[in-house]
mmCIF file of C-alpha atoms in Angstrom:
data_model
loop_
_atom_site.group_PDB
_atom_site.id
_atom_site.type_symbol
_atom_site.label_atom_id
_atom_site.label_comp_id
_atom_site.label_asym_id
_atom_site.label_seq_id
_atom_site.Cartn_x
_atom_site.Cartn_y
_atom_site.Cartn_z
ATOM 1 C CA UNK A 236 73.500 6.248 -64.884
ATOM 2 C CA UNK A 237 75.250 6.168 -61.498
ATOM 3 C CA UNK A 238 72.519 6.665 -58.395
ATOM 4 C CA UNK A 239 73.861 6.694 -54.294
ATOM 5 C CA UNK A 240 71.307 6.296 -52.174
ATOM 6 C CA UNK A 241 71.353 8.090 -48.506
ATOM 7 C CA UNK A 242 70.864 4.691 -46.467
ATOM 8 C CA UNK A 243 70.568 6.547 -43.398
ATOM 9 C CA UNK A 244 67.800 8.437 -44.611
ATOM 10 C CA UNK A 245 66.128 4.863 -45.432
ATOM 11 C CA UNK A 246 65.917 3.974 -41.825
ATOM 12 C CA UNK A 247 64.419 6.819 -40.800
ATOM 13 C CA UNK A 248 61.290 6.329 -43.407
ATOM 14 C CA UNK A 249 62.602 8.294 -46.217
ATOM 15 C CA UNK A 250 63.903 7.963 -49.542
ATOM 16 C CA UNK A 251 66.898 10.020 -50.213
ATOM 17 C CA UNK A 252 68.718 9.531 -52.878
ATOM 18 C CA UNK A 253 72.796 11.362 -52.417
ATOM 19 C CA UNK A 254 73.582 11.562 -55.816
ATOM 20 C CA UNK A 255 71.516 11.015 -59.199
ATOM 21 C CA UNK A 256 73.778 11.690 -62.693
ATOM 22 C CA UNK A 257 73.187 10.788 -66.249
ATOM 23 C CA UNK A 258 75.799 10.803 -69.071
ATOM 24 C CA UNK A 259 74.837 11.702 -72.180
ATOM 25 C CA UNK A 260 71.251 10.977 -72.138
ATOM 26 C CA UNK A 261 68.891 12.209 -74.881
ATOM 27 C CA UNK A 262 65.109 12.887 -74.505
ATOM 28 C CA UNK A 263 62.248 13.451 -76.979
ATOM 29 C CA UNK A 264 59.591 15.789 -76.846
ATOM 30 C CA UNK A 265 56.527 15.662 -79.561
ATOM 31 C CA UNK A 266 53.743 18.111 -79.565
ATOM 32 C CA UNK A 267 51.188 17.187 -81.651
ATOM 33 C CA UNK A 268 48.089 19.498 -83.009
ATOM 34 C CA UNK A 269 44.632 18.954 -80.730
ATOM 35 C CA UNK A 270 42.151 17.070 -82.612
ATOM 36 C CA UNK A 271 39.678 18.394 -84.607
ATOM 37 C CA UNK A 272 36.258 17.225 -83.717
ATOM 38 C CA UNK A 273 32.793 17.104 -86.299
ATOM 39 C CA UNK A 274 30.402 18.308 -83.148
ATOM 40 C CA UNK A 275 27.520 16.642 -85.438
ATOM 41 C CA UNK A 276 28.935 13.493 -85.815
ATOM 42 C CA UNK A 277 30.370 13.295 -82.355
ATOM 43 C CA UNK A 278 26.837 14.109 -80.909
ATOM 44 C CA UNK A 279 24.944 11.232 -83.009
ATOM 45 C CA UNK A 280 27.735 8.991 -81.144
ATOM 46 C CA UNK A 281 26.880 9.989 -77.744
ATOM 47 C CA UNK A 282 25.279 7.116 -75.753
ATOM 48 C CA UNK A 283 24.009 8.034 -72.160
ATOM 49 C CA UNK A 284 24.606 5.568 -69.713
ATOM 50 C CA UNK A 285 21.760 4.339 -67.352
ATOM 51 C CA UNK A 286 22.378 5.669 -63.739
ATOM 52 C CA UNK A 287 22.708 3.019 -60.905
ATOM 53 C CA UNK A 288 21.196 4.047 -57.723
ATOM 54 C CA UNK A 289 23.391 5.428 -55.428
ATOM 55 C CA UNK A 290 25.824 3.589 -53.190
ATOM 56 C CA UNK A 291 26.390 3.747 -49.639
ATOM 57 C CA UNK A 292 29.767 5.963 -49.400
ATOM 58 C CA UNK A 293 32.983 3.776 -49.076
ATOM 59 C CA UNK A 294 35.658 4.444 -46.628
ATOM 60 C CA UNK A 295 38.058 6.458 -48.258
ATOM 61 C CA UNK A 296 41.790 5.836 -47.021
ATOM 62 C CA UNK A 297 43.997 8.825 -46.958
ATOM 63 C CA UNK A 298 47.422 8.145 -49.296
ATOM 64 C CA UNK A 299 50.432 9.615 -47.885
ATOM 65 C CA UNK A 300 53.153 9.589 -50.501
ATOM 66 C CA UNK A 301 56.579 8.328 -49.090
ATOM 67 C CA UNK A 302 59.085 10.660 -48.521
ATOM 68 C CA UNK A 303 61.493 11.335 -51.314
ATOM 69 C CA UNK A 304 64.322 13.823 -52.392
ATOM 70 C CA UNK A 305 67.640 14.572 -54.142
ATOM 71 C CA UNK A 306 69.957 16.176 -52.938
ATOM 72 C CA UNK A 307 71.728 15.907 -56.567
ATOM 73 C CA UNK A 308 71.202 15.325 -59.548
ATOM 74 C CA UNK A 309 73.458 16.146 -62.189
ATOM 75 C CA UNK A 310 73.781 15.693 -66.417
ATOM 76 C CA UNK A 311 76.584 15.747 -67.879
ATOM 77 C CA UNK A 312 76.586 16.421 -71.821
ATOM 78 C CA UNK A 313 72.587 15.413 -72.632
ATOM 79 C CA UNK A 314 70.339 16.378 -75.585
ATOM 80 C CA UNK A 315 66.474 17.750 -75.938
ATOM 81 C CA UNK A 316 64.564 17.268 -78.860
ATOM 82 C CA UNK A 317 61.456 19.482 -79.456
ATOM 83 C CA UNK A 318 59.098 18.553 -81.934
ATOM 84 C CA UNK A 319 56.035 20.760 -82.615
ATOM 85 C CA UNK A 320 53.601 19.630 -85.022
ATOM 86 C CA UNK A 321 50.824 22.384 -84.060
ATOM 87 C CA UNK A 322 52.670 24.652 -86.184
ATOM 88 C CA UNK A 323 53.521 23.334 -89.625
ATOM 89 C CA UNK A 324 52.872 20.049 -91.217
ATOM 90 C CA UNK A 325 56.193 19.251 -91.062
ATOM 91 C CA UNK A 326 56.977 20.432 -87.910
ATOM 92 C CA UNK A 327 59.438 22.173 -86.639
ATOM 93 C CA UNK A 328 62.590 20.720 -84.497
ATOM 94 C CA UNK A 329 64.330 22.416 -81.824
ATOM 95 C CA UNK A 330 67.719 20.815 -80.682
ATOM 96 C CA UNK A 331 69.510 21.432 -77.192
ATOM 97 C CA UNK A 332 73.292 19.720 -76.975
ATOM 98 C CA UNK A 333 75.985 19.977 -74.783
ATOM 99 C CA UNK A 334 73.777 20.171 -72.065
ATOM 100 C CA UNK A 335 74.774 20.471 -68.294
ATOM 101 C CA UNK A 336 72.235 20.804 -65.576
ATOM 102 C CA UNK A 337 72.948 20.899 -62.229
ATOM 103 C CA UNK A 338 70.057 20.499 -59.282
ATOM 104 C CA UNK A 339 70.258 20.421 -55.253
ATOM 105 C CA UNK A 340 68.377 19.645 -52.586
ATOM 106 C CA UNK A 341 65.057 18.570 -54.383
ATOM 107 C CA UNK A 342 62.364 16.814 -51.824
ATOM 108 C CA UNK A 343 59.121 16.313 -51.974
ATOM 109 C CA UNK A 344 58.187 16.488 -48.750
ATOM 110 C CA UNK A 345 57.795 19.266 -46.567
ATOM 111 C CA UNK A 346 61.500 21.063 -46.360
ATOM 112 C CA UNK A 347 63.300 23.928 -45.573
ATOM 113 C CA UNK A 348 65.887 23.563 -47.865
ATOM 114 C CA UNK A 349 66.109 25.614 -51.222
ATOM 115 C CA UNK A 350 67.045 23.951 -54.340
ATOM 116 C CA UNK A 351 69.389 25.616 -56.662
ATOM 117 C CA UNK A 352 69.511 24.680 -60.414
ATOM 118 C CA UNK A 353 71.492 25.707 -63.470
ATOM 119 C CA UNK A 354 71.718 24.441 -67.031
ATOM 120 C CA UNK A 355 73.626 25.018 -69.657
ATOM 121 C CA UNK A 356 73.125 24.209 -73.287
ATOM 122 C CA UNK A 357 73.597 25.292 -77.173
ATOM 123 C CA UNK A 358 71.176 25.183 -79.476
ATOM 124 C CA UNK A 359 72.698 24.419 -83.350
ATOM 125 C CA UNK A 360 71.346 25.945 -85.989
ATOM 126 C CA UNK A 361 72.511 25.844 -89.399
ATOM 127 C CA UNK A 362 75.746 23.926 -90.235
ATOM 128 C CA UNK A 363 79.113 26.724 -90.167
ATOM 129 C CA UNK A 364 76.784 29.280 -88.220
ATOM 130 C CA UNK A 365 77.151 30.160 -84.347
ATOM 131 C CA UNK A 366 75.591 28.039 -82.002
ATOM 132 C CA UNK A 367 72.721 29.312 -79.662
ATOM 133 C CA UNK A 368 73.435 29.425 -76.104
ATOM 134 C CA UNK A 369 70.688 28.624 -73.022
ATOM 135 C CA UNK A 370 71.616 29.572 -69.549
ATOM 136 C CA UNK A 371 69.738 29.379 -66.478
ATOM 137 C CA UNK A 372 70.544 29.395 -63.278
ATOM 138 C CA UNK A 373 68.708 30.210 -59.632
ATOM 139 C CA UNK A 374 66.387 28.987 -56.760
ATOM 140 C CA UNK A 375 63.276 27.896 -55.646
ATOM 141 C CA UNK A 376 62.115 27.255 -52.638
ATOM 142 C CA UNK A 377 58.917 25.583 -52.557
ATOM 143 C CA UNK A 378 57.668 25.721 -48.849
ATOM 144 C CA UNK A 379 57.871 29.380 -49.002
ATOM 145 C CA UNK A 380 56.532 29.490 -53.042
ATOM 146 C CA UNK A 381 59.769 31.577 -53.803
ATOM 147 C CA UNK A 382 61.853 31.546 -57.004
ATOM 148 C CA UNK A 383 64.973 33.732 -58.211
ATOM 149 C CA UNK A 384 66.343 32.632 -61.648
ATOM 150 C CA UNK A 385 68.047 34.624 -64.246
ATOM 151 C CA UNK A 386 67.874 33.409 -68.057
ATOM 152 C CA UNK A 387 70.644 34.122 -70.552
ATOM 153 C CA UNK A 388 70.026 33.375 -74.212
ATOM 154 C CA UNK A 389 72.300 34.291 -76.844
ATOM 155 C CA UNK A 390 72.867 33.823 -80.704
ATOM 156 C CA UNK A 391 69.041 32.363 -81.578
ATOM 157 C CA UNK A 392 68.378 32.512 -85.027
ATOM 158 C CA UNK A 393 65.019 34.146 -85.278
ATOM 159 C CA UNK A 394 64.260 33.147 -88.858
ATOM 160 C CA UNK A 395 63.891 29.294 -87.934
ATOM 161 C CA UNK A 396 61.716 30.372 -84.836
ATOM 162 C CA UNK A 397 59.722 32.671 -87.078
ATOM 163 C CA UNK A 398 56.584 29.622 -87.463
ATOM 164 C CA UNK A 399 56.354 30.614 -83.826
ATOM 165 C CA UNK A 400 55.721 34.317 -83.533
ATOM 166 C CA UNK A 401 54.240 34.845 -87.444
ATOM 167 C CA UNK A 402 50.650 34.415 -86.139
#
């Protein structure tokens, strides 16, 4: 992890951060099945509560959230896990390695500025088969709800997808 704040940035009241990149870091994603919920049971559990009178309205304080952005972030060789559990028992795991991802100019905070991305990523299958390849690169700028991105995928085995698209 290597971060470089923008220190000039601070003084003026916002949080910039320069530079934001991760080596090899590896992140896990589970999706699990919604419960399943007995409506009869569930509605011999309900208990209704016993309204209060109502209270005089509190003074509500407007949050403003501080100003913060990136103007890069980069990852150099990480890994994605996918794990979903809503379509098999046993689930079905989706790996993406090797991957590069490149972002600029990310605030959150009213801006001009246009953030670019790209990623780049393979996706193993089998062991001695081709690897599947995820590219996507583009824009987005957010004041004016805009977004150009073009998505390149190549070599995806469709048999191990096929829990996906069978029903």
């Amino acid at each position: 992890l290597y971060i470089s704040p923008d220190l000039f940035a601070f003084l003026t009241g916002k949080i910039i951060i320069n530079s934001l990149k991760l080596v090899r870091p590896e992140f896990t994603f589970t999706r699990i099945p919604p419960a399943v919920v007995d409506e009869e049971k569930a509605n011999k559990d309900i208990i209704l509560p016993v309204l209060a009178p109502p209270a005089a309205p509190a003074e509500v304080k407007e949050f403003k959230p501080l100003p913060f952005g990136f103007k890069r972030i980069r990852i150099e060789n990480g890994k994605i896990n996918y794990v979903d559990q809503s379509i098999s028992t046993t689930g079905i795991k989706i790996t993406l390695e090797k991957i590069n991802f490149n972002l600029s100019n990310l605030y959150f905070f009213p801006s001009q500025a246009v953030t670019n991305f790209e990623l780049k990523g393979r996706i193993p299958w089998r062991e001695g088969q081709v690897y599947g390849q995820l590219e996507i690169e583009g824009w987005i700028n957010y004041l004016k709800k805009n977004m150009q991105a073009a998505l390149k995928v190549k070599d995806i085995d469709a048999i191990y997808l096929y829990p996906f698209y069978s029903m």
